[in-house]
Short mmCIF file of C-alpha atoms and ligand atoms in Angstrom, two decimals:
data_model
loop_
_atom_site.label_atom_id
_atom_site.label_comp_id
_atom_site.label_asym_id
_atom_site.label_seq_id
_atom_site.Cartn_x
_atom_site.Cartn_y
_atom_site.Cartn_z
CA MET A 761 1.11 -9.30 -17.37
CA PRO A 762 2.65 -11.52 -14.79
CA SER A 763 0.82 -15.73 -14.59
CA ALA A 764 4.48 -17.82 -13.99
CA GLY A 765 4.30 -20.87 -12.83
CA PRO A 766 6.35 -22.95 -11.29
CA ARG A 767 10.15 -23.09 -12.64
CA HIS A 768 11.73 -25.41 -10.32
CA SER A 769 11.81 -29.03 -11.17
CA LEU A 770 10.69 -30.25 -7.72
CA PRO A 771 8.13 -33.00 -6.98
CA PRO A 772 4.95 -31.23 -5.67
CA SER A 773 4.98 -33.39 -2.91
CA ALA A 774 8.73 -34.00 -1.94
CA LEU A 775 7.87 -30.20 -1.52
CA SER A 776 5.37 -30.44 0.20
CA ALA A 777 6.32 -33.33 2.32
CA ALA A 778 9.37 -30.58 3.37
CA LEU A 779 7.10 -27.64 4.00
CA SER A 780 4.49 -29.87 6.40
CA ALA A 781 7.42 -31.80 8.57
CA VAL A 782 7.57 -28.30 9.88
CA VAL A 783 4.15 -26.25 10.01
CA GLY A 784 2.47 -29.37 9.90
CA GLU A 785 0.24 -30.48 7.26
CA ALA A 786 -3.05 -28.30 8.43
CA ALA A 787 -0.91 -25.53 7.57
CA CYS A 788 -0.11 -26.46 4.77
CA LEU A 789 -1.94 -25.87 1.38
CA VAL A 790 -0.83 -27.69 -1.92
CA GLY A 791 -4.38 -28.74 -3.19
CA ARG A 792 -5.05 -26.50 -6.42
CA GLU A 793 -8.36 -24.63 -5.53
CA SER A 794 -6.04 -23.80 -2.42
CA LEU A 795 -3.80 -22.21 -3.99
CA LEU A 796 -5.98 -20.49 -5.96
CA VAL A 797 -7.13 -18.09 -3.85
CA TYR A 798 -3.72 -16.94 -3.76
CA GLU A 799 -3.25 -16.15 -7.41
CA CYS A 800 -3.15 -12.59 -6.57
CA ASP A 801 -3.21 -9.41 -4.77
CA GLY A 802 -5.27 -6.39 -4.35
CA LEU A 803 -3.82 -5.75 -8.55
CA THR A 804 -6.29 -8.79 -9.49
CA HIS A 805 -4.77 -8.35 -13.05
CA HIS A 806 -1.77 -9.84 -12.79
CA THR A 807 -1.38 -13.45 -11.34
CA GLY A 808 1.14 -16.37 -10.13
CA LEU A 809 0.32 -19.65 -8.56
CA PRO A 810 2.24 -20.63 -5.89
CA SER A 811 3.96 -24.39 -5.88
CA ALA A 812 2.41 -24.74 -2.40
CA VAL A 813 1.37 -21.71 0.75
CA VAL A 814 2.39 -22.36 4.20
CA LEU A 815 0.67 -20.76 7.25
CA PRO A 816 3.95 -20.65 10.16
CA SER A 817 2.72 -20.31 13.41
CA SER A 818 6.48 -19.04 14.76
CA ALA A 819 9.37 -16.75 13.83
CA ALA A 820 11.39 -20.59 14.54
CA GLU A 821 8.59 -21.84 11.72
CA VAL A 822 9.18 -19.55 9.47
CA VAL A 823 12.77 -20.23 9.60
CA GLY A 824 12.30 -23.78 8.97
CA VAL A 825 10.22 -23.16 6.06
CA VAL A 826 12.83 -20.64 4.26
CA ARG A 827 15.52 -23.47 5.25
CA ALA A 828 13.63 -25.80 3.94
CA CYS A 829 12.64 -23.94 0.72
CA ARG A 830 16.26 -23.16 -0.05
CA ALA A 831 17.25 -27.12 0.26
CA ALA A 832 14.78 -27.12 -2.55
CA GLY A 833 15.75 -24.38 -4.59
CA VAL A 834 12.28 -23.13 -4.41
CA PRO A 835 11.69 -19.27 -4.01
CA PHE A 836 9.47 -18.38 -1.89
CA VAL A 837 7.15 -14.73 -1.06
CA PRO A 838 6.16 -13.55 2.14
CA ARG A 839 2.11 -12.76 2.03
CA GLY A 840 0.00 -10.97 4.97
CA ALA A 841 -3.53 -10.13 3.71
CA GLY A 842 -2.82 -9.93 -0.04
CA THR A 843 -4.48 -6.46 -0.08
CA GLY A 844 -1.58 -5.01 -2.09
CA LEU A 845 -2.36 -3.03 -5.15
CA SER A 846 0.84 -3.68 -7.08
CA GLY A 847 1.16 -7.84 -7.06
CA GLY A 848 4.02 -7.49 -4.35
CA ALA A 849 2.43 -10.72 -2.50
CA VAL A 850 1.82 -12.91 -6.30
CA ALA A 851 4.36 -15.89 -6.34
CA LEU A 852 6.00 -15.67 -9.30
CA GLN A 853 8.51 -18.46 -10.40
CA GLY A 854 6.36 -21.47 -8.42
CA ALA A 855 7.37 -19.51 -5.23
CA VAL A 856 6.02 -20.74 -2.09
CA VAL A 857 3.80 -18.47 -0.53
CA ILE A 858 4.49 -17.21 3.46
CA GLU A 859 1.63 -16.62 4.73
CA CYS A 860 1.56 -14.35 8.35
CA SER A 861 -2.25 -14.67 9.36
CA ARG A 862 -1.28 -17.19 11.94
CA LEU A 863 1.85 -14.87 13.13
CA ASN A 864 -0.56 -12.27 14.76
CA ARG A 865 0.20 -11.88 18.07
CA ILE A 866 0.35 -8.67 20.26
CA LEU A 867 3.27 -9.17 22.58
CA GLU A 868 3.46 -6.14 24.00
CA ILE A 869 2.33 -2.57 24.58
CA ASP A 870 3.94 -0.19 26.85
CA PRO A 871 2.05 2.81 27.72
CA ASP A 872 5.19 4.97 29.30
CA ASP A 873 7.53 4.54 26.51
CA ARG A 874 4.52 4.54 23.88
CA VAL A 875 6.03 1.18 22.08
CA ALA A 876 4.59 -1.71 21.00
CA VAL A 877 5.96 -5.03 19.93
CA VAL A 878 3.89 -7.15 17.54
CA GLN A 879 3.82 -9.94 15.12
CA PRO A 880 3.87 -9.33 11.43
CA GLY A 881 0.04 -11.15 10.68
CA VAL A 882 -1.55 -8.65 13.36
CA VAL A 883 -3.85 -6.52 11.49
CA ASN A 884 -3.82 -2.66 11.06
CA ALA A 885 -6.70 -1.46 12.74
CA ASP A 886 -6.55 -4.29 15.50
CA LEU A 887 -3.24 -2.24 17.40
CA SER A 888 -4.91 1.14 17.65
CA LYS A 889 -7.77 -0.92 19.03
CA ALA A 890 -5.37 -2.86 21.27
CA ALA A 891 -3.63 0.55 22.71
CA SER A 892 -6.90 3.25 22.97
CA PRO A 893 -7.47 2.12 26.31
CA HIS A 894 -3.78 3.48 26.90
CA GLY A 895 -4.96 7.00 24.94
CA LEU A 896 -2.70 6.00 21.76
CA PHE A 897 -2.69 4.78 18.52
CA PHE A 898 -0.44 3.44 15.73
CA ALA A 899 -1.05 6.46 12.80
CA PRO A 900 -0.33 4.50 9.39
CA ASP A 901 -3.68 4.21 8.55
CA PRO A 902 -3.79 2.23 5.20
CA SER A 903 -8.08 2.54 3.97
CA SER A 904 -7.49 -0.68 4.03
CA GLN A 905 -6.69 -1.06 7.81
CA LEU A 906 -9.38 -3.42 8.89
CA SER A 907 -7.99 -5.89 6.64
CA CYS A 908 -4.27 -5.17 6.12
CA THR A 909 -1.36 -6.78 8.07
CA ILE A 910 1.37 -4.53 9.41
CA GLY A 911 4.57 -6.97 8.65
CA GLY A 912 2.22 -5.52 4.68
CA ASN A 913 2.35 -2.14 6.12
CA VAL A 914 6.35 -2.55 7.24
CA ALA A 915 7.18 -3.94 3.37
CA GLU A 916 5.14 -1.21 1.50
CA ASN A 917 5.58 1.64 4.15
CA SER A 918 1.90 2.21 3.54
CA GLY A 919 0.87 5.75 4.36
CA GLY A 920 -2.88 6.77 4.92
CA PRO A 921 -4.64 9.78 5.43
CA HIS A 922 -3.21 10.60 8.16
CA THR A 923 -0.03 10.56 6.58
CA LEU A 924 -0.04 13.92 6.08
CA LYS A 925 0.83 14.91 10.00
CA TYR A 926 1.63 11.89 11.03
CA GLY A 927 3.94 10.15 8.21
CA THR A 928 4.26 6.91 6.92
CA THR A 929 4.62 3.29 8.30
CA THR A 930 8.93 4.41 8.31
CA ASN A 931 8.00 6.68 10.85
CA HIS A 932 6.94 5.16 13.63
CA VAL A 933 8.75 1.64 12.86
CA LEU A 934 11.83 0.88 15.39
CA GLY A 935 13.11 -2.73 15.04
CA LEU A 936 12.68 -5.59 13.40
CA GLU A 937 13.30 -8.84 13.12
CA LEU A 938 13.60 -10.77 10.56
CA VAL A 939 14.21 -14.00 8.97
CA LEU A 940 16.72 -13.86 5.66
CA ALA A 941 16.97 -16.10 2.52
CA ASP A 942 19.17 -18.19 4.13
CA GLY A 943 17.32 -19.11 7.66
CA SER A 944 19.85 -16.46 9.70
CA VAL A 945 17.71 -14.15 11.80
CA ALA A 946 18.55 -10.57 11.87
CA ARG A 947 17.45 -8.04 14.50
CA LEU A 948 17.89 -4.44 13.47
CA GLY A 949 16.84 -1.00 14.98
CA SER A 950 16.45 -0.79 18.87
CA ARG A 951 13.34 -0.14 21.02
CA SER A 952 14.48 3.46 21.67
CA GLY A 953 15.12 4.65 18.03
CA PHE A 954 18.38 5.27 18.05
CA GLU A 955 20.84 3.08 16.07
CA ALA A 956 24.43 3.46 15.30
CA GLY A 957 25.74 2.71 11.81
CA TYR A 958 23.47 2.46 8.84
CA ASP A 959 20.01 2.18 8.71
CA LEU A 960 18.86 -0.60 7.97
CA VAL A 961 15.53 -1.09 9.50
CA GLY A 962 15.15 2.22 6.59
CA ALA A 963 16.41 -0.11 4.00
CA VAL A 964 13.90 -2.88 4.31
CA VAL A 965 10.86 -0.78 4.97
CA GLY A 966 9.26 -0.55 1.85
CA SER A 967 11.54 -3.15 0.26
CA GLU A 968 8.43 -5.16 -0.44
CA GLY A 969 8.87 -9.06 0.73
CA THR A 970 12.18 -8.64 -1.21
CA VAL A 971 15.09 -9.16 1.47
CA GLY A 972 13.58 -10.95 4.25
CA VAL A 973 10.59 -12.41 6.14
CA VAL A 974 9.50 -9.80 8.82
CA THR A 975 8.75 -11.85 12.21
CA GLU A 976 8.71 -9.17 14.34
CA ILE A 977 8.48 -5.16 14.76
CA THR A 978 8.72 -2.61 17.37
CA VAL A 979 6.48 0.11 16.71
CA ARG A 980 6.11 4.03 17.84
CA LEU A 981 2.42 4.42 19.09
CA VAL A 982 1.33 8.23 19.68
CA PRO A 983 -1.06 9.69 21.58
CA VAL A 984 -4.36 10.23 20.19
CA PRO A 985 -5.50 14.04 20.22
CA GLU A 986 -7.38 16.13 22.70
CA SER A 987 -9.56 17.74 19.95
CA VAL A 988 -10.63 16.63 16.60
CA GLU A 989 -12.69 18.68 14.36
CA THR A 990 -13.68 16.97 10.66
CA LEU A 991 -14.61 19.74 7.54
CA LEU A 992 -16.78 18.45 4.20
CA ALA A 993 -15.32 21.11 1.92
CA ILE A 994 -18.03 21.24 -1.10
CA PHE A 995 -16.95 21.88 -4.65
CA PRO A 996 -18.19 22.15 -7.92
CA ASP A 997 -15.48 20.33 -9.53
CA VAL A 998 -12.36 18.43 -8.41
CA VAL A 999 -9.95 21.47 -10.07
CA SER A 1000 -10.86 23.78 -7.42
CA ALA A 1001 -11.00 21.32 -4.67
CA CYS A 1002 -7.49 20.80 -5.69
CA ARG A 1003 -6.72 24.80 -6.03
CA ALA A 1004 -8.16 24.58 -1.94
CA VAL A 1005 -5.59 21.91 -0.61
CA GLY A 1006 -2.58 24.65 -2.50
CA ARG A 1007 -4.28 27.56 -0.19
CA VAL A 1008 -4.40 25.55 2.79
CA ILE A 1009 -0.57 24.17 2.78
CA ALA A 1010 0.54 27.12 1.94
CA SER A 1011 -1.25 29.27 4.61
CA GLY A 1012 1.19 27.03 7.14
CA LEU A 1013 -1.52 24.79 8.89
CA VAL A 1014 -0.57 20.97 9.30
CA PRO A 1015 -4.17 19.17 8.92
CA ALA A 1016 -4.20 15.98 10.63
CA ALA A 1017 -5.93 15.06 6.67
CA LEU A 1018 -6.64 16.49 4.03
CA GLU A 1019 -8.19 14.15 1.33
CA ILE A 1020 -10.08 14.59 -1.92
CA VAL A 1021 -13.69 12.31 -2.82
CA ASP A 1022 -15.17 13.18 -6.39
CA ARG A 1023 -18.33 13.10 -8.07
CA ARG A 1024 -18.37 9.88 -9.45
CA THR A 1025 -16.76 7.97 -6.06
CA ILE A 1026 -19.39 9.59 -4.48
CA GLU A 1027 -22.34 8.00 -6.36
CA ALA A 1028 -20.97 4.83 -6.23
CA ILE A 1029 -20.38 5.60 -2.00
CA GLU A 1030 -24.17 6.81 -2.13
CA ALA A 1031 -25.49 3.65 -3.22
CA SER A 1032 -23.38 1.33 -0.83
CA VAL A 1033 -23.35 -0.22 2.64
CA TYR A 1034 -21.10 3.21 3.37
CA ALA A 1035 -23.45 5.79 2.41
CA ALA A 1036 -23.00 8.53 5.02
CA GLY A 1037 -25.14 11.64 3.19
CA LEU A 1038 -22.32 13.33 0.83
CA PRO A 1039 -23.58 15.68 -1.70
CA ARG A 1040 -24.63 13.91 -4.72
CA ASP A 1041 -24.73 17.01 -5.70
CA ALA A 1042 -21.23 18.41 -5.79
CA GLY A 1043 -18.47 18.19 -8.26
CA ALA A 1044 -15.56 17.16 -5.60
CA VAL A 1045 -15.78 16.89 -1.67
CA LEU A 1046 -12.68 18.02 0.36
CA ILE A 1047 -12.12 16.16 3.45
CA VAL A 1048 -10.04 18.14 6.33
CA GLU A 1049 -9.15 16.79 9.61
CA LEU A 1050 -7.85 19.12 11.92
CA ASP A 1051 -6.47 17.56 14.89
CA GLY A 1052 -4.65 19.07 18.25
CA PRO A 1053 -5.34 20.86 21.73
CA ARG A 1054 -8.75 22.36 22.07
CA GLU A 1055 -8.31 25.74 22.15
CA ALA A 1056 -6.86 25.79 19.03
CA LEU A 1057 -8.67 24.20 17.05
CA GLY A 1058 -11.73 26.67 16.64
CA ALA A 1059 -9.53 29.52 14.94
CA GLU A 1060 -7.95 26.78 12.81
CA VAL A 1061 -12.22 25.52 11.20
CA ASP A 1062 -12.06 29.21 10.91
CA VAL A 1063 -8.98 29.63 8.50
CA VAL A 1064 -9.78 26.50 7.30
CA ARG A 1065 -13.61 28.14 5.85
CA ALA A 1066 -11.97 30.67 4.52
CA LEU A 1067 -9.48 29.01 2.23
CA THR A 1068 -12.10 26.99 1.02
CA ALA A 1069 -14.55 29.37 0.25
CA ALA A 1070 -11.41 31.48 -1.52
CA ALA A 1071 -10.51 28.35 -3.58
CA GLY A 1072 -14.42 28.43 -4.44
CA ALA A 1073 -16.58 25.92 -1.91
CA THR A 1074 -19.95 26.03 -2.15
CA ARG A 1075 -20.08 25.59 1.50
CA VAL A 1076 -18.16 23.74 4.53
CA GLU A 1077 -20.31 21.62 6.45
CA VAL A 1078 -18.39 20.83 9.76
CA ALA A 1079 -19.27 16.78 11.74
CA ARG A 1080 -21.33 17.50 14.76
CA ASP A 1081 -20.22 14.86 16.78
CA ALA A 1082 -17.85 11.42 16.50
CA ALA A 1083 -20.55 9.57 15.21
CA GLU A 1084 -20.93 11.90 12.32
CA ARG A 1085 -17.32 11.58 11.90
CA ALA A 1086 -16.53 8.25 11.73
CA ARG A 1087 -19.23 8.20 9.47
CA PHE A 1088 -17.34 10.30 6.81
CA TRP A 1089 -14.30 8.29 7.57
CA ARG A 1090 -15.83 5.19 7.26
CA ALA A 1091 -17.47 6.52 3.58
CA ARG A 1092 -14.07 7.95 2.70
CA LYS A 1093 -12.10 3.98 3.59
CA GLY A 1094 -15.02 2.36 2.38
CA ALA A 1095 -14.83 3.92 -1.39
CA PHE A 1096 -12.64 1.28 -2.93
CA GLY A 1097 -15.51 -1.45 -1.55
CA ALA A 1098 -17.73 0.49 -2.98
CA MET A 1099 -16.88 0.76 -6.53
CA GLY A 1100 -17.21 -2.72 -6.78
CA ARG A 1101 -21.11 -2.09 -7.78
CA LEU A 1102 -19.38 -0.64 -10.60
CA ALA A 1103 -17.26 -3.47 -12.38
CA PRO A 1104 -15.89 -6.12 -11.91
CA ASP A 1105 -12.60 -5.07 -11.55
CA LEU A 1106 -10.87 -2.07 -10.23
CA TYR A 1107 -7.29 -0.79 -11.07
CA VAL A 1108 -6.31 1.46 -8.32
CA HIS A 1109 -3.51 3.60 -9.49
CA ASP A 1110 -1.21 5.68 -7.22
CA ALA A 1111 1.76 8.36 -8.35
CA VAL A 1112 2.82 11.62 -6.21
CA VAL A 1113 3.13 14.96 -7.35
CA PRO A 1114 4.51 18.27 -6.33
CA ARG A 1115 0.44 19.59 -4.28
CA PRO A 1116 1.10 23.28 -6.71
CA LYS A 1117 0.60 21.09 -9.57
CA LEU A 1118 -2.56 18.56 -8.75
CA PRO A 1119 -5.21 21.16 -10.10
CA GLU A 1120 -3.60 20.48 -13.75
CA VAL A 1121 -2.90 16.95 -13.19
CA LEU A 1122 -5.82 15.83 -12.09
CA ALA A 1123 -7.36 18.20 -15.06
CA ARG A 1124 -5.23 15.93 -17.32
CA ILE A 1125 -5.84 12.32 -16.05
CA CYS A 1126 -9.85 13.01 -16.00
CA GLU A 1127 -9.16 14.18 -19.88
CA ILE A 1128 -7.26 10.49 -20.18
CA GLY A 1129 -10.05 8.69 -18.74
CA ASP A 1130 -12.74 10.52 -20.78
CA ARG A 1131 -10.40 9.71 -23.86
CA TYR A 1132 -10.07 6.71 -23.56
CA GLY A 1133 -13.91 5.90 -22.77
CA LEU A 1134 -13.29 4.91 -19.29
CA ARG A 1135 -14.93 4.34 -16.30
CA LEU A 1136 -12.41 6.69 -14.30
CA SER A 1137 -12.75 8.13 -10.10
CA ASN A 1138 -10.68 9.56 -8.18
CA VAL A 1139 -10.24 9.26 -4.13
CA PHE A 1140 -7.31 10.45 -3.01
CA HIS A 1141 -3.96 11.27 -0.13
CA ALA A 1142 -4.66 15.02 -1.32
CA GLY A 1143 -2.39 16.46 0.88
CA ASP A 1144 0.22 14.42 0.25
CA GLY A 1145 -0.32 15.27 -3.45
CA ASN A 1146 -0.38 11.33 -3.90
CA VAL A 1147 -3.38 10.56 -6.79
CA HIS A 1148 -5.56 7.57 -7.05
CA PRO A 1149 -7.30 7.78 -10.48
CA ASN A 1150 -9.30 4.65 -10.32
CA ILE A 1151 -10.74 2.63 -13.17
CA SER A 1152 -13.51 0.54 -13.25
CA PHE A 1153 -13.16 -1.96 -15.86
CA ASP A 1154 -13.93 -5.94 -16.41
CA ARG A 1155 -10.17 -7.96 -17.65
CA ARG A 1156 -12.84 -10.43 -19.69
CA ASP A 1157 -13.38 -7.29 -22.33
CA PRO A 1158 -9.61 -7.78 -23.38
CA ASP A 1159 -10.49 -4.39 -25.57
CA GLU A 1160 -11.35 -2.28 -22.29
CA MET A 1161 -8.10 -3.94 -20.79
CA ALA A 1162 -5.69 -2.81 -23.52
CA ARG A 1163 -7.53 0.76 -22.96
CA VAL A 1164 -6.79 0.28 -19.26
CA LEU A 1165 -3.22 -0.26 -19.61
CA GLN A 1166 -2.53 2.21 -22.23
CA ALA A 1167 -4.63 5.05 -20.01
CA GLY A 1168 -2.48 3.56 -16.92
CA GLU A 1169 1.05 4.32 -18.23
CA GLU A 1170 -0.76 7.83 -19.77
CA ILE A 1171 -1.26 8.76 -16.34
CA LEU A 1172 2.24 7.78 -15.20
CA ARG A 1173 3.96 9.35 -17.74
CA ALA A 1174 1.55 12.64 -17.32
CA CYS A 1175 2.50 12.77 -13.11
CA VAL A 1176 6.25 11.93 -13.96
CA ALA A 1177 6.51 15.06 -16.50
CA ALA A 1178 5.25 16.89 -13.38
CA GLY A 1179 7.73 16.61 -11.33
CA GLY A 1180 6.10 13.14 -9.72
CA VAL A 1181 7.07 9.81 -8.55
CA ILE A 1182 5.63 6.49 -9.60
CA SER A 1183 4.22 5.74 -6.14
CA GLY A 1184 3.33 7.04 -2.68
CA GLU A 1185 2.12 4.14 -1.59
CA HIS A 1186 1.82 1.05 -3.06
CA GLY A 1187 4.72 0.02 -4.25
CA ILE A 1188 6.16 -0.48 -7.29
CA GLY A 1189 5.39 -4.62 -7.19
CA THR A 1190 4.78 -6.07 -10.58
CA GLU A 1191 2.68 -3.30 -11.75
CA LYS A 1192 5.37 -0.41 -12.03
CA GLN A 1193 8.79 -2.25 -12.73
CA ASP A 1194 9.24 -2.00 -16.23
CA PHE A 1195 8.25 2.12 -15.09
CA MET A 1196 11.19 2.42 -12.87
CA SER A 1197 13.55 3.61 -15.27
CA LEU A 1198 11.23 6.89 -15.88
CA VAL A 1199 12.34 8.60 -12.44
CA PHE A 1200 16.03 5.89 -11.56
CA GLY A 1201 19.01 5.96 -13.56
CA ALA A 1202 20.86 2.89 -14.58
CA ALA A 1203 23.20 3.67 -11.50
CA ASP A 1204 20.78 4.02 -9.28
CA LEU A 1205 18.73 0.97 -9.59
CA ASP A 1206 22.24 -0.56 -9.63
CA ALA A 1207 22.70 0.50 -5.82
CA MET A 1208 19.18 -0.89 -5.46
CA ARG A 1209 20.31 -4.19 -6.63
CA ARG A 1210 23.43 -4.66 -4.40
CA LEU A 1211 21.11 -3.19 -1.57
CA ARG A 1212 18.96 -6.49 -2.22
CA ASP A 1213 21.98 -8.60 -3.03
CA ALA A 1214 23.58 -7.90 0.36
CA PHE A 1215 20.23 -9.17 2.08
CA ASP A 1216 19.40 -11.65 -0.08
CA PRO A 1217 22.16 -12.85 -2.43
CA GLU A 1218 20.67 -15.32 -4.32
CA HIS A 1219 16.97 -13.64 -5.11
CA ALA A 1220 14.97 -16.42 -3.90
CA CYS A 1221 12.55 -14.15 -1.53
CA ASN A 1222 10.17 -12.76 -3.61
CA PRO A 1223 11.80 -12.90 -7.43
CA GLY A 1224 10.43 -11.42 -10.28
CA LYS A 1225 9.54 -7.94 -8.56
CA VAL A 1226 10.26 -3.98 -8.07
CA PHE A 1227 13.48 -4.10 -10.91
CA PRO A 1228 12.97 -4.09 -14.30
CA THR A 1229 12.41 -6.80 -16.28
CA THR A 1230 13.57 -4.93 -19.65
CA ARG A 1231 16.41 -6.32 -21.76
CA PHE A 1232 18.53 -3.22 -20.94
CA CYS A 1233 18.04 -3.89 -17.18
CA VAL A 1234 18.45 -7.92 -17.58
CA GLU A 1235 22.11 -7.26 -18.59
CA SER A 1236 22.84 -5.24 -16.03
CA ASP A 1237 21.70 -7.18 -13.69
CA PRO A 1238 23.91 -10.32 -13.16
CA LYS A 1239 21.34 -12.11 -10.69
CA ALA A 1240 18.49 -11.85 -13.52
CA ARG A 1241 21.34 -14.15 -15.63
CA GLY A 1242 22.23 -16.40 -12.80
CA TYR A 1243 20.97 -18.56 -10.49
CA ASP A 1244 17.12 -16.17 -10.22
CA ARG A 1245 16.45 -17.61 -13.25
CA VAL A 1246 18.25 -20.94 -14.32
CA ALA A 1247 16.89 -22.29 -10.82
CA PHE A 1248 13.79 -21.52 -10.65
CA GLU A 1249 12.58 -21.08 -14.49
CA ALA A 1250 11.79 -23.70 -16.32
C1 FAD B 2387 -9.34 -1.29 -0.33
C2 FAD B 2387 -7.85 -0.65 0.18
C3 FAD B 2387 -7.56 0.13 0.86
C4 FAD B 2387 -6.11 0.86 0.34
N1 FAD B 2387 -5.62 2.00 1.14
C5 FAD B 2387 -4.19 1.74 1.60
C6 FAD B 2387 -4.24 3.43 2.06
O1 FAD B 2387 -4.79 4.14 2.30
N2 FAD B 2387 -2.81 3.58 1.95
C7 FAD B 2387 -1.86 2.39 1.58
O2 FAD B 2387 -0.33 2.32 1.75
N3 FAD B 2387 -2.23 1.36 1.06
C8 FAD B 2387 -3.69 0.96 0.90
N4 FAD B 2387 -3.73 -0.05 0.65
C9 FAD B 2387 -3.02 -0.84 -0.13
C10 FAD B 2387 -2.60 -2.37 1.03
O3 FAD B 2387 -3.86 -2.59 1.97
C11 FAD B 2387 -1.60 -2.28 1.39
O4 FAD B 2387 0.08 -2.05 0.98
C12 FAD B 2387 -1.05 -2.98 2.89
O5 FAD B 2387 -0.03 -2.40 3.72
C13 FAD B 2387 -0.66 -4.51 1.96
O6 FAD B 2387 -0.95 -5.00 3.53
P1 FAD B 2387 -1.37 -6.58 2.71
O7 FAD B 2387 -0.92 -6.91 4.72
O8 FAD B 2387 -2.13 -7.06 2.54
O9 FAD B 2387 -0.24 -7.25 2.90
P2 FAD B 2387 0.08 -7.97 1.18
O10 FAD B 2387 -0.69 -7.62 0.24
O11 FAD B 2387 -0.22 -9.53 1.70
O12 FAD B 2387 1.83 -7.82 0.58
C14 FAD B 2387 2.46 -6.42 0.55
C15 FAD B 2387 3.88 -7.19 0.63
O13 FAD B 2387 4.24 -6.80 1.45
C16 FAD B 2387 5.12 -8.23 1.54
N5 FAD B 2387 4.83 -8.63 3.17
C17 FAD B 2387 3.75 -9.03 3.91
N6 FAD B 2387 4.32 -9.26 5.27
C18 FAD B 2387 5.13 -9.27 5.00
C19 FAD B 2387 6.28 -9.82 6.28
N7 FAD B 2387 6.34 -10.39 7.04
N8 FAD B 2387 7.96 -9.50 5.87
C20 FAD B 2387 7.99 -9.91 4.32
N9 FAD B 2387 7.56 -8.85 4.12
C21 FAD B 2387 6.48 -9.00 3.80
C22 FAD B 2387 4.24 -9.20 0.31
O14 FAD B 2387 5.77 -9.41 -0.03
C23 FAD B 2387 4.43 -7.83 -0.48
O15 FAD B 2387 5.44 -7.58 -0.87
C24 FAD B 2387 -5.04 -0.59 0.18
C25 FAD B 2387 -5.58 -1.38 -0.38
C26 FAD B 2387 -7.21 -1.60 -0.75
C27 FAD B 2387 -7.52 -3.29 -0.85
#
């Protein structure tokens, strides 16, 4: 588990003076108590203490901070709200954290062109709120959307329950402003979404903060659907709920969302402030949301009722009104928070498997959790085949911590063996860098490294992430033997 302290030899006072000169003293944190707040993201067992945290309030200040870091030979890491679940925003090698919460302005909403221009620190849900008077919304809706930022969404290519119909963040980003590691500013993409040449916006989305600091984002807005129906299909177990997902997809329907919540998750939700009256006797519930023209939805509801019943649903409820629908979603999106009641730590896994494999993979995940004696629950974007086995644990218990990690690795390998991939939306960060070779060969990783080098040849931006740290890969990565390690490591 990474827990890297400062690896440059600059006196803290010189670094903080250089950074304070750019952002002002109040926006430059160097006290240990302040830095501890930033030692991890949502993956709490991966930690690293930054040398300093700066809170710039303009792109020009970001440029100044990056130049100051470069002059001092200190790496830096962009950070949004710190809700990431793969260690992406953790400062390794004594990096300076560039915290984007003050870059939080919605610069423009153009309802005619269905486009918005935002700074990276805008909170995801705030954009949809601002767009709603125009009948528009920002489609990527991570369950963390009340706190995560659009800059973080871009870096992780985040998804959410409605990814099934609307796509992930990459489908909604038209243009980006990016401060590169040498302090120069690149403007990528275009407002129209059309661009000649290489798709560099596509390369930056999902690059996990390793190619520069995003300082402005132009996004697509989509129309709020005319009508929505939300169904709750109740199943005796999670495996039969998975079978229903296969039937719905095979029918040709494209629901806006297909989410599964298992029994343990329901228990945690119903005992928490997110309680929504979910059936406590259910083995699992499948939330099916349909949206579109009013006339079409009645028939689609009937189809879903029939398909879920055929897969073993014991009953199907339909949200009576918008308030009930909102309650269901609050419960679904509050599920991770509700699990805070079960144990001090929560490890949210993330992998994707082909949807027809969901029943067997879920059965295997539950078997692994039981075999290791862990409190494992499942709440996930089933329509995408994106599983999220969640393990509630206490990292102060070394034996339990070891079992959590072993079980996590077995789960990941089971997903890959089923034809899956190692992350659907949470990214690689520090969490999965040593599992990259499960799905990528040496040539694939080399191509990714070269792409990263084109943006940040010295790996000063968010070092120590994404790429494997194993011996083979270190040897095949010249940067891992060069400036990246020599300049920044003790
Ligand atoms: C309760 C909960 C539910 C979640 N549900 C979902 C979900 O449904 N779907 C999903 O996809 N994720 C989900 N997540 C994970 C997380 O919320 C997303 O990855 C989110 O996009 C992270 O945003 P953030 O602002 O917190 O970024 P951070 O955690 O601060 O950073 C994440 C990464 O983005 C980089 N970054 C941040 N800002 C910038 C910038 N301006 N320029 C360049 N790089 C930057 C960081 O370096 C880091 O690598 C969930 C997390 C929690 C805690």
